[in-house]
CSV table of C-alpha atoms and ligand atoms in Angstrom, one decimal:
chain,number,residue,atom,x,y,z
P,1,MET,CA,38.8,-73.5,9.1
P,2,CYS,CA,35.0,-73.9,9.1
P,3,PHE,CA,32.9,-73.0,12.1
P,4,LEU,CA,29.7,-74.4,13.4
P,5,GLU,CA,27.2,-72.7,15.6
P,6,LYS,CA,26.1,-73.6,19.1
P,7,TYR,CA,23.7,-72.1,21.6
P,8,VAL,CA,25.1,-70.7,24.9
P,9,ILE,CA,22.5,-70.4,27.6
P,10,LYS,CA,22.8,-68.9,31.1
P,11,GLY,CA,20.0,-70.5,33.0
P,12,GLY,CA,17.8,-69.6,35.9
P,13,LYS,CA,15.7,-66.8,34.5
P,14,PRO,CA,11.9,-67.3,34.3
P,15,LEU,CA,10.5,-66.7,30.8
P,16,LYS,CA,8.1,-63.8,30.9
P,17,GLY,CA,6.1,-62.0,28.1
P,18,GLU,CA,4.5,-62.9,24.8
P,19,VAL,CA,5.5,-65.0,21.9
P,20,THR,CA,3.9,-65.5,18.5
P,21,ILE,CA,3.8,-68.9,17.1
P,22,SER,CA,4.8,-69.6,13.4
P,23,GLY,CA,3.0,-71.8,10.8
P,24,ALA,CA,3.1,-75.5,11.4
P,25,LYS,CA,6.2,-77.2,10.1
P,26,ASN,CA,4.5,-80.6,9.5
P,27,ALA,CA,1.7,-79.0,7.5
P,28,ALA,CA,4.1,-76.8,5.5
P,29,VAL,CA,6.3,-79.7,4.5
P,30,ALA,CA,3.3,-81.4,2.9
P,31,ILE,CA,1.7,-78.3,1.5
P,32,ILE,CA,4.9,-77.2,-0.4
P,33,PRO,CA,5.0,-80.6,-2.3
P,34,ALA,CA,1.2,-80.4,-2.7
P,35,SER,CA,1.6,-77.2,-4.8
P,36,LEU,CA,3.1,-79.4,-7.5
P,37,LEU,CA,-0.4,-80.7,-8.1
P,38,VAL,CA,-1.7,-77.2,-8.9
P,39,LYS,CA,-1.5,-75.4,-12.2
P,40,GLY,CA,-1.6,-71.8,-11.1
P,41,VAL,CA,-0.2,-69.7,-8.3
P,42,CYS,CA,-0.6,-70.9,-4.7
P,43,ARG,CA,-0.2,-68.0,-2.3
P,44,ILE,CA,0.7,-69.5,1.0
P,45,GLU,CA,0.6,-67.4,4.2
P,46,ASN,CA,2.0,-68.3,7.6
P,47,MET,CA,4.8,-70.3,6.0
P,48,PRO,CA,7.4,-71.0,8.7
P,49,HIS,CA,10.9,-69.9,7.8
P,50,ILE,CA,12.9,-72.9,8.9
P,51,SER,CA,15.5,-75.1,7.2
P,52,ASP,CA,13.1,-77.9,6.4
P,53,THR,CA,10.8,-75.6,4.4
P,54,ASP,CA,13.8,-73.9,2.8
P,55,MET,CA,15.1,-77.2,1.5
P,56,LEU,CA,11.7,-78.2,0.0
P,57,LEU,CA,11.4,-74.9,-1.7
P,58,THR,CA,14.9,-75.3,-3.2
P,59,ILE,CA,13.9,-78.8,-4.4
P,60,LEU,CA,10.7,-77.3,-6.1
P,61,LYS,CA,12.7,-74.5,-7.7
P,62,GLU,CA,15.2,-77.0,-9.1
P,63,LEU,CA,12.2,-78.8,-10.6
P,64,GLY,CA,11.2,-75.6,-12.4
P,65,ALA,CA,8.7,-74.0,-10.0
P,66,LYS,CA,8.6,-70.2,-9.6
P,67,VAL,CA,8.9,-69.3,-5.9
P,68,ARG,CA,8.5,-65.7,-4.8
P,69,PHE,CA,8.6,-64.4,-1.2
P,70,ILE,CA,6.0,-61.7,-0.7
P,71,ASP,CA,7.1,-61.1,2.9
P,72,ASN,CA,8.8,-63.1,5.6
P,73,SER,CA,5.9,-65.6,5.9
P,74,THR,CA,4.0,-65.4,2.6
P,75,ILE,CA,5.1,-67.0,-0.6
P,76,ASP,CA,3.8,-67.6,-4.1
P,77,ILE,CA,4.6,-71.0,-5.6
P,78,ASP,CA,3.8,-71.5,-9.2
P,79,CYS,CA,4.3,-75.0,-10.5
P,80,THR,CA,2.4,-74.5,-13.8
P,81,ASN,CA,5.4,-75.1,-16.0
P,82,VAL,CA,7.2,-77.8,-14.0
P,83,GLU,CA,8.2,-80.7,-16.1
P,84,PHE,CA,9.1,-84.2,-14.8
P,85,GLY,CA,12.8,-84.4,-14.2
P,86,ASN,CA,15.6,-85.1,-11.7
P,87,ALA,CA,15.3,-83.3,-8.5
P,88,PRO,CA,18.3,-82.5,-6.2
P,89,PHE,CA,18.7,-85.9,-4.7
P,90,ASP,CA,21.3,-84.8,-2.1
P,91,LEU,CA,18.7,-82.5,-0.6
P,92,MET,CA,16.0,-85.1,-0.7
P,93,ARG,CA,18.1,-87.5,1.2
P,94,LYS,CA,18.5,-85.0,4.0
P,95,ILE,CA,14.9,-84.4,4.7
P,96,ARG,CA,12.2,-86.8,5.9
P,97,ALA,CA,9.3,-84.9,4.2
P,98,SER,CA,10.8,-85.5,0.7
P,99,TYR,CA,8.6,-88.6,0.8
P,100,TYR,CA,5.7,-86.3,-0.1
P,101,LEU,CA,7.2,-85.8,-3.5
P,102,ILE,CA,6.4,-89.5,-4.3
P,103,GLY,CA,2.6,-88.8,-4.0
P,104,ALA,CA,2.8,-85.3,-5.5
P,105,MET,CA,4.8,-86.4,-8.5
P,106,LEU,CA,2.7,-89.4,-9.1
P,107,GLY,CA,-0.4,-87.3,-9.0
P,108,ARG,CA,1.1,-84.6,-11.3
P,109,PHE,CA,3.2,-86.7,-13.8
P,110,GLY,CA,2.0,-90.2,-13.3
P,111,LYS,CA,5.5,-91.1,-12.3
P,112,ALA,CA,8.1,-90.2,-9.6
P,113,LYS,CA,11.8,-90.6,-8.9
P,114,THR,CA,12.9,-89.7,-5.4
P,115,THR,CA,15.5,-90.9,-2.9
P,116,MET,CA,14.4,-92.7,0.2
P,117,PRO,CA,13.8,-90.1,2.9
P,118,GLY,CA,16.6,-89.2,5.2
P,119,GLY,CA,18.0,-91.4,7.9
P,120,CYS,CA,16.2,-92.1,11.1
P,121,ASN,CA,17.5,-91.3,14.6
P,122,PHE,CA,14.7,-92.7,16.7
P,123,GLY,CA,14.5,-96.2,15.5
P,124,CYS,CA,13.4,-97.7,12.2
P,125,ARG,CA,11.0,-95.5,10.2
P,126,PRO,CA,9.9,-97.6,7.2
P,127,ILE,CA,7.6,-96.2,4.4
P,128,ASP,CA,5.9,-99.5,3.7
P,129,GLN,CA,2.4,-98.0,4.3
P,130,HIS,CA,3.1,-95.2,1.8
P,131,ILE,CA,4.1,-97.8,-0.8
P,132,LYS,CA,1.1,-100.0,0.0
P,133,GLY,CA,-1.2,-97.0,-0.6
P,134,MET,CA,0.4,-96.0,-3.9
P,135,GLU,CA,0.3,-99.6,-5.1
P,136,ALA,CA,-3.4,-99.8,-4.2
P,137,LEU,CA,-3.9,-96.7,-6.4
P,138,GLY,CA,-2.3,-98.6,-9.3
P,139,ALA,CA,1.4,-97.4,-9.1
P,140,GLU,CA,4.2,-99.8,-9.7
P,141,ILE,CA,6.9,-99.0,-7.1
P,142,ASN,CA,10.5,-100.1,-7.1
P,143,VAL,CA,12.9,-99.3,-4.3
P,144,LYS,CA,16.5,-99.7,-5.5
P,145,ASN,CA,19.9,-98.4,-4.4
P,146,GLY,CA,18.3,-95.8,-2.1
P,147,PHE,CA,15.9,-94.5,-4.8
P,148,VAL,CA,12.1,-94.9,-5.1
P,149,TYR,CA,10.9,-95.3,-8.6
P,150,ALA,CA,7.1,-95.1,-9.1
P,151,ALA,CA,4.9,-95.1,-12.2
P,152,ALA,CA,1.2,-95.4,-13.0
P,153,PRO,CA,1.1,-97.8,-15.9
P,154,GLU,CA,-1.5,-95.7,-17.9
P,155,GLY,CA,-0.1,-92.4,-16.7
P,156,LYS,CA,-2.9,-91.9,-14.1
P,157,LEU,CA,-3.7,-93.4,-10.8
P,158,HIS,CA,-7.2,-94.8,-10.0
P,159,GLY,CA,-9.1,-94.5,-6.7
P,160,SER,CA,-9.1,-97.4,-4.3
P,161,PHE,CA,-9.7,-98.6,-0.8
P,162,ILE,CA,-6.7,-98.5,1.5
P,163,TYR,CA,-6.5,-99.8,5.1
P,164,LEU,CA,-3.4,-98.5,6.8
P,165,ASP,CA,-1.9,-101.2,9.1
P,166,LYS,CA,-0.3,-98.5,11.2
P,167,VAL,CA,-1.6,-95.0,11.9
P,168,SER,CA,0.8,-93.0,9.9
P,169,VAL,CA,0.9,-89.2,9.4
P,170,GLY,CA,3.2,-89.4,6.4
P,171,ALA,CA,1.4,-92.3,4.7
P,172,THR,CA,-2.1,-90.6,5.2
P,173,MET,CA,-0.9,-87.3,3.7
P,174,ASN,CA,1.1,-89.0,0.9
P,175,ILE,CA,-1.9,-91.1,-0.2
P,176,ILE,CA,-4.1,-87.9,-0.2
P,177,LEU,CA,-1.5,-86.2,-2.4
P,178,ALA,CA,-1.5,-89.2,-4.8
P,179,SER,CA,-5.2,-89.5,-5.0
P,180,VAL,CA,-6.6,-86.0,-5.5
P,181,LEU,CA,-6.0,-86.1,-9.3
P,182,ALA,CA,-6.7,-89.8,-9.6
P,183,THR,CA,-9.8,-91.1,-11.3
P,184,GLY,CA,-12.6,-92.2,-9.0
P,185,ARG,CA,-12.8,-92.3,-5.2
P,186,THR,CA,-10.1,-93.3,-2.7
P,187,ILE,CA,-11.0,-94.3,0.8
P,188,ILE,CA,-8.2,-94.3,3.5
P,189,GLU,CA,-9.2,-96.3,6.5
P,190,ASN,CA,-7.3,-96.0,9.9
P,191,ALA,CA,-6.0,-92.6,8.7
P,192,ALA,CA,-4.0,-90.4,11.0
P,193,ARG,CA,-6.0,-87.4,12.5
P,194,GLU,CA,-3.4,-84.8,13.2
P,195,PRO,CA,-4.3,-81.1,12.7
P,196,HIS,CA,-1.8,-80.9,9.8
P,197,ILE,CA,-3.7,-83.6,8.0
P,198,VAL,CA,-6.8,-81.4,8.1
P,199,ASP,CA,-4.7,-78.5,7.0
P,200,LEU,CA,-3.4,-80.3,4.0
P,201,ALA,CA,-6.9,-81.3,3.0
P,202,ASN,CA,-8.1,-77.7,3.5
P,203,PHE,CA,-5.3,-76.4,1.3
P,204,LEU,CA,-6.1,-78.9,-1.4
P,205,ASN,CA,-9.8,-78.3,-1.2
P,206,SER,CA,-9.3,-74.5,-1.5
P,207,MET,CA,-7.5,-75.3,-4.8
P,208,GLY,CA,-10.4,-77.3,-6.1
P,209,ALA,CA,-9.8,-80.8,-4.6
P,210,ASP,CA,-12.5,-82.9,-3.0
P,211,VAL,CA,-11.1,-84.4,0.2
P,212,ARG,CA,-13.6,-85.3,2.9
P,213,GLY,CA,-13.3,-86.6,6.5
P,214,ALA,CA,-9.8,-85.3,7.3
P,215,GLY,CA,-9.5,-85.2,11.1
P,216,THR,CA,-11.4,-88.6,11.3
P,217,ASP,CA,-10.0,-92.0,10.7
P,218,THR,CA,-11.8,-92.4,7.4
P,219,ILE,CA,-10.8,-90.0,4.6
P,220,LYS,CA,-12.6,-90.0,1.3
P,221,VAL,CA,-10.9,-88.4,-1.7
P,222,ASN,CA,-13.0,-87.9,-4.9
P,223,GLY,CA,-10.6,-87.4,-7.7
P,224,VAL,CA,-10.9,-84.2,-9.8
P,225,GLU,CA,-9.5,-83.3,-13.2
P,226,SER,CA,-7.3,-80.4,-12.1
P,227,LEU,CA,-6.5,-78.0,-9.3
P,228,HIS,CA,-6.4,-74.2,-9.6
P,229,GLY,CA,-4.4,-71.5,-7.8
P,230,GLY,CA,-5.6,-69.7,-4.6
P,231,THR,CA,-4.6,-68.3,-1.3
P,232,TYR,CA,-4.2,-70.4,1.9
P,233,ALA,CA,-2.9,-69.7,5.4
P,234,ILE,CA,-1.1,-72.6,7.2
P,235,ILE,CA,-2.3,-73.4,10.8
P,236,PRO,CA,-0.1,-72.4,13.8
P,237,ASP,CA,2.5,-75.0,14.9
P,238,GLN,CA,1.1,-77.2,17.7
P,239,ILE,CA,4.6,-78.4,18.7
P,240,GLU,CA,6.3,-75.0,18.6
P,241,ALA,CA,3.5,-73.7,20.8
P,242,GLY,CA,3.7,-76.7,23.2
P,243,THR,CA,7.5,-76.2,23.4
P,244,TYR,CA,7.0,-72.6,24.7
P,245,MET,CA,4.3,-73.8,27.0
P,246,VAL,CA,6.6,-76.3,28.6
P,247,ALA,CA,9.5,-73.8,28.7
P,248,ALA,CA,7.3,-71.3,30.5
P,249,ALA,CA,6.3,-73.9,33.1
P,250,ALA,CA,9.8,-75.3,33.5
P,251,THR,CA,11.3,-71.9,34.2
P,252,LYS,CA,8.4,-71.0,36.5
P,253,GLY,CA,7.5,-68.1,34.3
P,254,GLU,CA,4.4,-66.6,32.8
P,255,VAL,CA,4.0,-66.5,29.0
P,256,LEU,CA,1.2,-65.6,26.7
P,257,ILE,CA,1.5,-67.8,23.6
P,258,LYS,CA,-0.2,-66.1,20.7
P,259,ASN,CA,-1.4,-67.3,17.3
P,260,VAL,CA,-2.4,-70.8,18.4
P,261,ILE,CA,-5.5,-73.0,18.1
P,262,PRO,CA,-6.1,-73.9,21.8
P,263,LYS,CA,-8.0,-77.1,20.8
P,264,HIS,CA,-4.9,-78.5,19.2
P,265,LEU,CA,-3.0,-77.9,22.4
P,266,GLU,CA,-5.5,-79.6,24.8
P,267,CYS,CA,-3.4,-82.8,25.1
P,268,ILE,CA,-0.4,-80.8,26.2
P,269,SER,CA,-2.4,-78.3,28.3
P,270,GLU,CA,-4.1,-81.1,30.3
P,271,LYS,CA,-0.7,-82.7,31.1
P,272,LEU,CA,0.7,-79.4,32.2
P,273,ARG,CA,-2.4,-78.8,34.4
P,274,GLU,CA,-1.8,-82.2,36.1
P,275,THR,CA,1.7,-80.9,37.0
P,276,GLY,CA,0.1,-77.9,38.8
P,277,THR,CA,0.8,-75.4,35.9
P,278,ILE,CA,-1.9,-72.9,35.2
P,279,VAL,CA,-3.0,-73.0,31.5
P,280,GLN,CA,-5.7,-70.5,30.5
P,281,ASN,CA,-7.2,-70.7,27.0
P,282,PHE,CA,-8.3,-67.6,25.1
P,283,GLU,CA,-9.6,-67.5,21.5
P,284,ASP,CA,-6.3,-67.7,19.7
P,285,SER,CA,-3.8,-67.7,22.6
P,286,VAL,CA,-2.9,-69.5,25.8
P,287,LEU,CA,-1.5,-68.2,29.0
P,288,VAL,CA,0.9,-70.5,30.9
P,289,ARG,CA,2.0,-69.7,34.4
P,290,ALA,CA,3.8,-71.8,37.0
P,291,SER,CA,5.1,-71.1,40.4
P,292,GLY,CA,5.9,-73.4,43.3
P,293,ASN,CA,6.6,-77.1,43.1
P,294,LEU,CA,5.5,-79.1,40.1
P,295,ARG,CA,3.9,-82.5,40.5
P,296,LYS,CA,4.9,-85.8,38.7
P,297,VAL,CA,2.8,-87.1,35.9
P,298,ASN,CA,2.8,-90.2,33.7
P,299,ILE,CA,2.5,-89.8,29.9
P,300,LYS,CA,2.1,-92.1,27.0
P,301,THR,CA,2.6,-90.8,23.5
P,302,LEU,CA,0.0,-91.7,21.0
P,303,PRO,CA,-1.4,-90.6,17.6
P,304,TYR,CA,-3.5,-87.4,17.8
P,305,PRO,CA,-5.5,-86.6,19.8
P,306,GLY,CA,-3.2,-88.4,22.2
P,307,PHE,CA,-0.1,-86.8,23.7
P,308,PRO,CA,2.3,-86.1,20.8
P,309,THR,CA,5.6,-87.9,20.5
P,310,ASP,CA,7.1,-84.6,19.3
P,311,MET,CA,6.5,-83.1,22.8
P,312,GLN,CA,7.9,-86.0,24.7
P,313,PRO,CA,11.5,-84.8,25.2
P,314,GLN,CA,10.5,-81.3,26.2
P,315,MET,CA,8.0,-82.8,28.8
P,316,ALA,CA,10.7,-85.1,30.1
P,317,THR,CA,12.9,-82.0,30.9
P,318,LEU,CA,10.0,-80.4,32.7
P,319,LEU,CA,9.4,-83.6,34.8
P,320,CYS,CA,13.1,-83.5,35.9
P,321,GLN,CA,12.0,-80.5,38.0
P,322,ALA,CA,8.8,-82.1,39.3
P,323,GLU,CA,8.5,-83.8,42.7
P,324,GLY,CA,8.3,-87.6,42.6
P,325,THR,CA,8.9,-90.1,39.8
P,326,SER,CA,7.2,-89.8,36.4
P,327,VAL,CA,7.1,-92.4,33.7
P,328,ILE,CA,7.0,-91.5,30.0
P,329,THR,CA,6.0,-94.4,27.6
P,330,GLU,CA,6.8,-93.8,24.0
P,331,GLY,CA,4.0,-95.2,21.9
P,332,ILE,CA,5.1,-94.2,18.4
P,333,TYR,CA,8.9,-94.7,18.0
P,334,ASP,CA,11.2,-97.5,19.0
P,335,ASN,CA,14.0,-95.2,20.3
P,336,ARG,CA,13.3,-91.6,21.1
P,337,PHE,CA,15.1,-91.3,24.4
P,338,LYS,CA,18.7,-90.6,23.2
P,339,TYR,CA,18.4,-87.2,24.9
P,340,ALA,CA,18.2,-88.9,28.3
P,341,ALA,CA,22.0,-89.3,28.5
P,342,GLU,CA,22.4,-85.6,27.7
P,343,LEU,CA,19.9,-84.6,30.4
P,344,ASN,CA,21.8,-86.8,32.9
P,345,LYS,CA,25.0,-84.9,32.1
P,346,MET,CA,23.2,-81.9,33.5
P,347,GLY,CA,22.3,-83.7,36.8
P,348,ALA,CA,19.0,-85.2,35.8
P,349,ASN,CA,18.1,-88.7,36.8
P,350,VAL,CA,16.4,-90.4,33.8
P,351,ASN,CA,16.6,-94.1,33.3
P,352,VAL,CA,15.5,-95.6,30.0
P,353,GLU,CA,14.0,-99.1,30.0
P,354,GLY,CA,12.9,-100.1,26.5
P,355,LYS,CA,10.1,-97.8,25.5
P,356,MET,CA,9.8,-96.2,29.0
P,357,ALA,CA,11.7,-93.4,30.6
P,358,ILE,CA,11.6,-93.3,34.4
P,359,ILE,CA,12.3,-89.8,35.5
P,360,GLU,CA,13.1,-89.2,39.1
P,361,GLY,CA,12.3,-85.5,39.7
P,362,GLY,CA,13.6,-83.0,42.1
P,363,HIS,CA,17.3,-83.0,41.0
P,364,SER,CA,18.3,-79.5,40.1
P,365,LEU,CA,20.0,-79.2,36.8
P,366,THR,CA,23.4,-77.7,36.3
P,367,GLY,CA,24.8,-76.2,33.0
P,368,ALA,CA,27.0,-78.5,30.9
P,369,PRO,CA,28.1,-79.0,27.3
P,370,VAL,CA,25.5,-81.2,25.6
P,371,MET,CA,24.3,-82.1,22.1
P,372,ALA,CA,21.0,-81.7,20.3
P,373,CYS,CA,20.4,-85.4,19.3
P,374,ASP,CA,17.5,-84.4,17.0
P,375,LEU,CA,15.0,-81.6,16.6
P,376,ARG,CA,12.8,-82.1,19.6
P,377,ALA,CA,15.6,-83.5,21.8
P,378,GLY,CA,17.4,-80.2,20.9
P,379,ALA,CA,14.4,-78.2,22.1
P,380,ALA,CA,14.4,-80.2,25.3
P,381,MET,CA,18.1,-79.3,25.9
P,382,VAL,CA,17.3,-75.7,25.4
P,383,ILE,CA,14.6,-75.9,28.0
P,384,ALA,CA,17.0,-77.7,30.3
P,385,GLY,CA,19.6,-75.0,29.8
P,386,LEU,CA,17.0,-72.3,30.6
P,387,CYS,CA,16.3,-74.0,33.9
P,388,ALA,CA,19.8,-75.0,34.9
P,389,ASN,CA,22.2,-73.2,37.2
P,390,GLY,CA,25.2,-72.0,35.2
P,391,GLU,CA,26.0,-72.1,31.5
P,392,THR,CA,24.9,-74.7,29.0
P,393,GLU,CA,26.4,-75.1,25.6
P,394,ILE,CA,24.3,-77.0,23.0
P,395,GLU,CA,26.0,-78.3,19.8
P,396,ASP,CA,24.4,-79.6,16.6
P,397,ILE,CA,21.8,-76.9,16.7
P,398,HIS,CA,21.2,-77.4,12.9
P,399,TYR,CA,18.6,-80.0,14.1
P,400,ILE,CA,16.7,-77.4,16.1
P,401,GLU,CA,16.7,-74.9,13.2
P,402,ARG,CA,14.8,-77.4,11.1
P,403,GLY,CA,11.7,-76.8,13.1
P,404,TYR,CA,11.8,-73.6,15.2
P,405,GLU,CA,11.6,-70.2,13.5
P,406,ASP,CA,13.7,-67.5,15.2
P,407,PHE,CA,14.1,-69.7,18.3
P,408,VAL,CA,16.9,-67.7,19.9
P,409,GLU,CA,15.2,-64.3,19.1
P,410,LYS,CA,11.8,-65.4,20.4
P,411,LEU,CA,13.4,-66.7,23.7
P,412,ARG,CA,15.5,-63.6,24.1
P,413,ARG,CA,12.3,-61.5,23.9
P,414,LEU,CA,10.9,-63.6,26.7
P,415,GLY,CA,14.0,-62.7,28.8
P,416,ALA,CA,16.2,-65.8,28.2
P,417,ASP,CA,19.9,-65.3,28.3
P,418,ILE,CA,20.7,-67.3,25.1
P,419,CYS,CA,23.0,-66.5,22.2
P,420,ILE,CA,24.7,-68.2,19.3
P,421,ALA,CA,28.4,-68.8,19.4
P,422,GLU,CA,30.8,-70.3,16.8
P,423,TYR,CA,33.1,-73.3,17.3
P,424,PRO,CA,35.6,-75.0,15.0
P,425,ASP,CA,34.2,-77.7,12.8
P,426,ASP,CA,36.5,-80.7,13.3
P,427,THR,CA,34.1,-83.2,11.9
P,428,ASP,CA,31.8,-83.5,8.8
P,429,LYS,CA,28.7,-83.6,11.0
P,430,LYS,CA,26.9,-81.1,8.7
P,431,ASP,CA,26.7,-83.9,6.1
P,432,ASN,CA,25.1,-86.3,8.5
P,433,VAL,CA,21.9,-84.3,9.0
P,434,ILE,CA,19.2,-86.6,10.1
P,435,ALA,CA,15.7,-85.8,8.8
P,436,VAL,CA,12.7,-85.3,11.0
B,501,EPU,N1,5.4,-96.3,10.1
B,501,EPU,C1,5.5,-97.5,9.5
B,501,EPU,N2,5.3,-97.6,8.2
B,501,EPU,C2,5.1,-96.5,7.4
B,501,EPU,C3,5.0,-95.3,8.1
B,501,EPU,C4,5.1,-95.2,9.4
B,501,EPU,O1,5.7,-98.6,10.2
B,501,EPU,O2,5.0,-96.6,6.2
B,501,EPU,C5,5.6,-96.2,11.6
B,501,EPU,C6,6.7,-95.4,12.0
B,501,EPU,O3,8.0,-96.1,12.0
B,501,EPU,C7,6.3,-94.9,13.4
B,501,EPU,C8,4.8,-94.7,13.2
B,501,EPU,O4,4.4,-95.6,12.1
B,501,EPU,O5,6.6,-95.8,14.3
B,501,EPU,C9,4.3,-93.4,13.0
B,501,EPU,O6,5.0,-92.7,11.9
B,501,EPU,P1,4.4,-91.6,11.0
B,501,EPU,O7,4.4,-92.1,9.6
B,501,EPU,O8,3.2,-91.1,11.6
B,501,EPU,O9,5.5,-90.5,11.1
B,501,EPU,P2,6.2,-89.7,10.0
B,501,EPU,O10,5.3,-89.3,8.9
B,501,EPU,O11,7.5,-90.3,9.6
B,501,EPU,C10,5.7,-87.4,11.0
B,501,EPU,C11,6.4,-86.1,11.4
B,501,EPU,C12,7.2,-86.4,12.7
B,501,EPU,C13,6.2,-86.9,13.8
B,501,EPU,C14,5.4,-88.1,13.3
B,501,EPU,C15,4.3,-88.6,14.3
B,501,EPU,C16,6.9,-85.0,9.3
B,501,EPU,C17,7.9,-84.7,8.3
B,501,EPU,N3,7.3,-85.8,10.4
B,501,EPU,O12,6.6,-88.3,10.8
B,501,EPU,O13,7.7,-85.2,13.1
B,501,EPU,O14,7.0,-87.4,14.9
B,501,EPU,O15,4.7,-87.7,12.0
B,501,EPU,O16,3.5,-87.5,14.6
B,501,EPU,O17,5.8,-84.7,9.2
B,501,EPU,C18,9.1,-83.8,14.4
B,501,EPU,O18,8.4,-82.8,13.9
B,501,EPU,O19,9.9,-83.6,15.3
B,501,EPU,C19,8.9,-85.1,13.8
B,501,EPU,C20,9.7,-86.1,14.1
């Protein structure tokens, strides 16, 4: 019989101590495909060791890249001799970020064949803006039977003006990837401004690209002939840091969160301060401390620098402990409140009405068996388990492992009572992994 893993948490202990944040997942999952554009060795530091990056590295290796771990968070990727070919489509289907292979392969080979990225679990997540961008650069795109076929008629893309109808992280980064080796200048208007977009641009520029304006809503890419190897360190993960910040506040603890860029956390810090949590910024760390009653707040998720949708479930868990009624409005996805039912199993009072979650605070949580519905929902259940009276068991933790390096170990070092236990696998859930 096969076994799956679950988290078992005995709640009620405030988190205390220090935690070091890993490299940003959503930067890493673009930078790994970006190394396809480079002829030479890319030494990448601060690479998070999570299942999403592992899957992308496996895909690159299958395509012929040489990948060598220097230490736990530093790798060398050498795509010099990679040839166009079939990648492992079963892996591509499992991971959302495989869409970056469309832009990277088009840039490198003038053609691409990928699967459509993995299924969506918070509403419809089309890639029409990615396709619109690639077509503007001259690619012919065909989506058929779950595959994306792309080709530049003369083997090379050409710069163009692209206005994104929707602010999209993925489309912005994918168009950057496709355009760095194109001829001429590409302008992306209404671009997303997340820190990981700046990070991708900085990575590419350090390898010889000419990407300007990342971090604003207008990005200009002047195509260059080729990219060369180099060394680059990925920025710290904004959402991993935010998750520990919220966990510290929710458990009424005191945690110094190290290896962060406090500016990237401002949207989260400000909302925490509104609840009465103390957040102190230092040069590359933040101290979070909470005691006494938390206050209700209202939140609307928005593209950066707005409050990140990827912190919404964790914040909802915190607000279950606050006094009064808080409202969270989801501004990015159609359906990212599936975790509400799981929280309610633990005694919370969260009512979802369309794109709004109405959270009546002040109900103490009690341990229960619950599921991780997706990566951040899973993190929210962990926070709930840490606050709850009694024991919480969380199944489907493979979602959580996509984005949190050493989650259990880091939490244990902060004093949490959390461990991994096995349970019999009576379903084929592992094959239904939903990409983030
Ligand atoms: N959208 C379209 N058309 C497109 C692209 C996006 O309509 O062609 C819509 C989406 O359906 C969504 C909105 O635009 O409603 C924003 O989507 P975006 O493209 O920004 O998201 P994404 O690239 O699919 C990345 C992260 C997500 C994160 C979002 C928003 C990766 C692999 N994923 O997704 O990360 O929620 O940006 O910041 O980078 C997570 O880490 O938990 C996670 C879900």
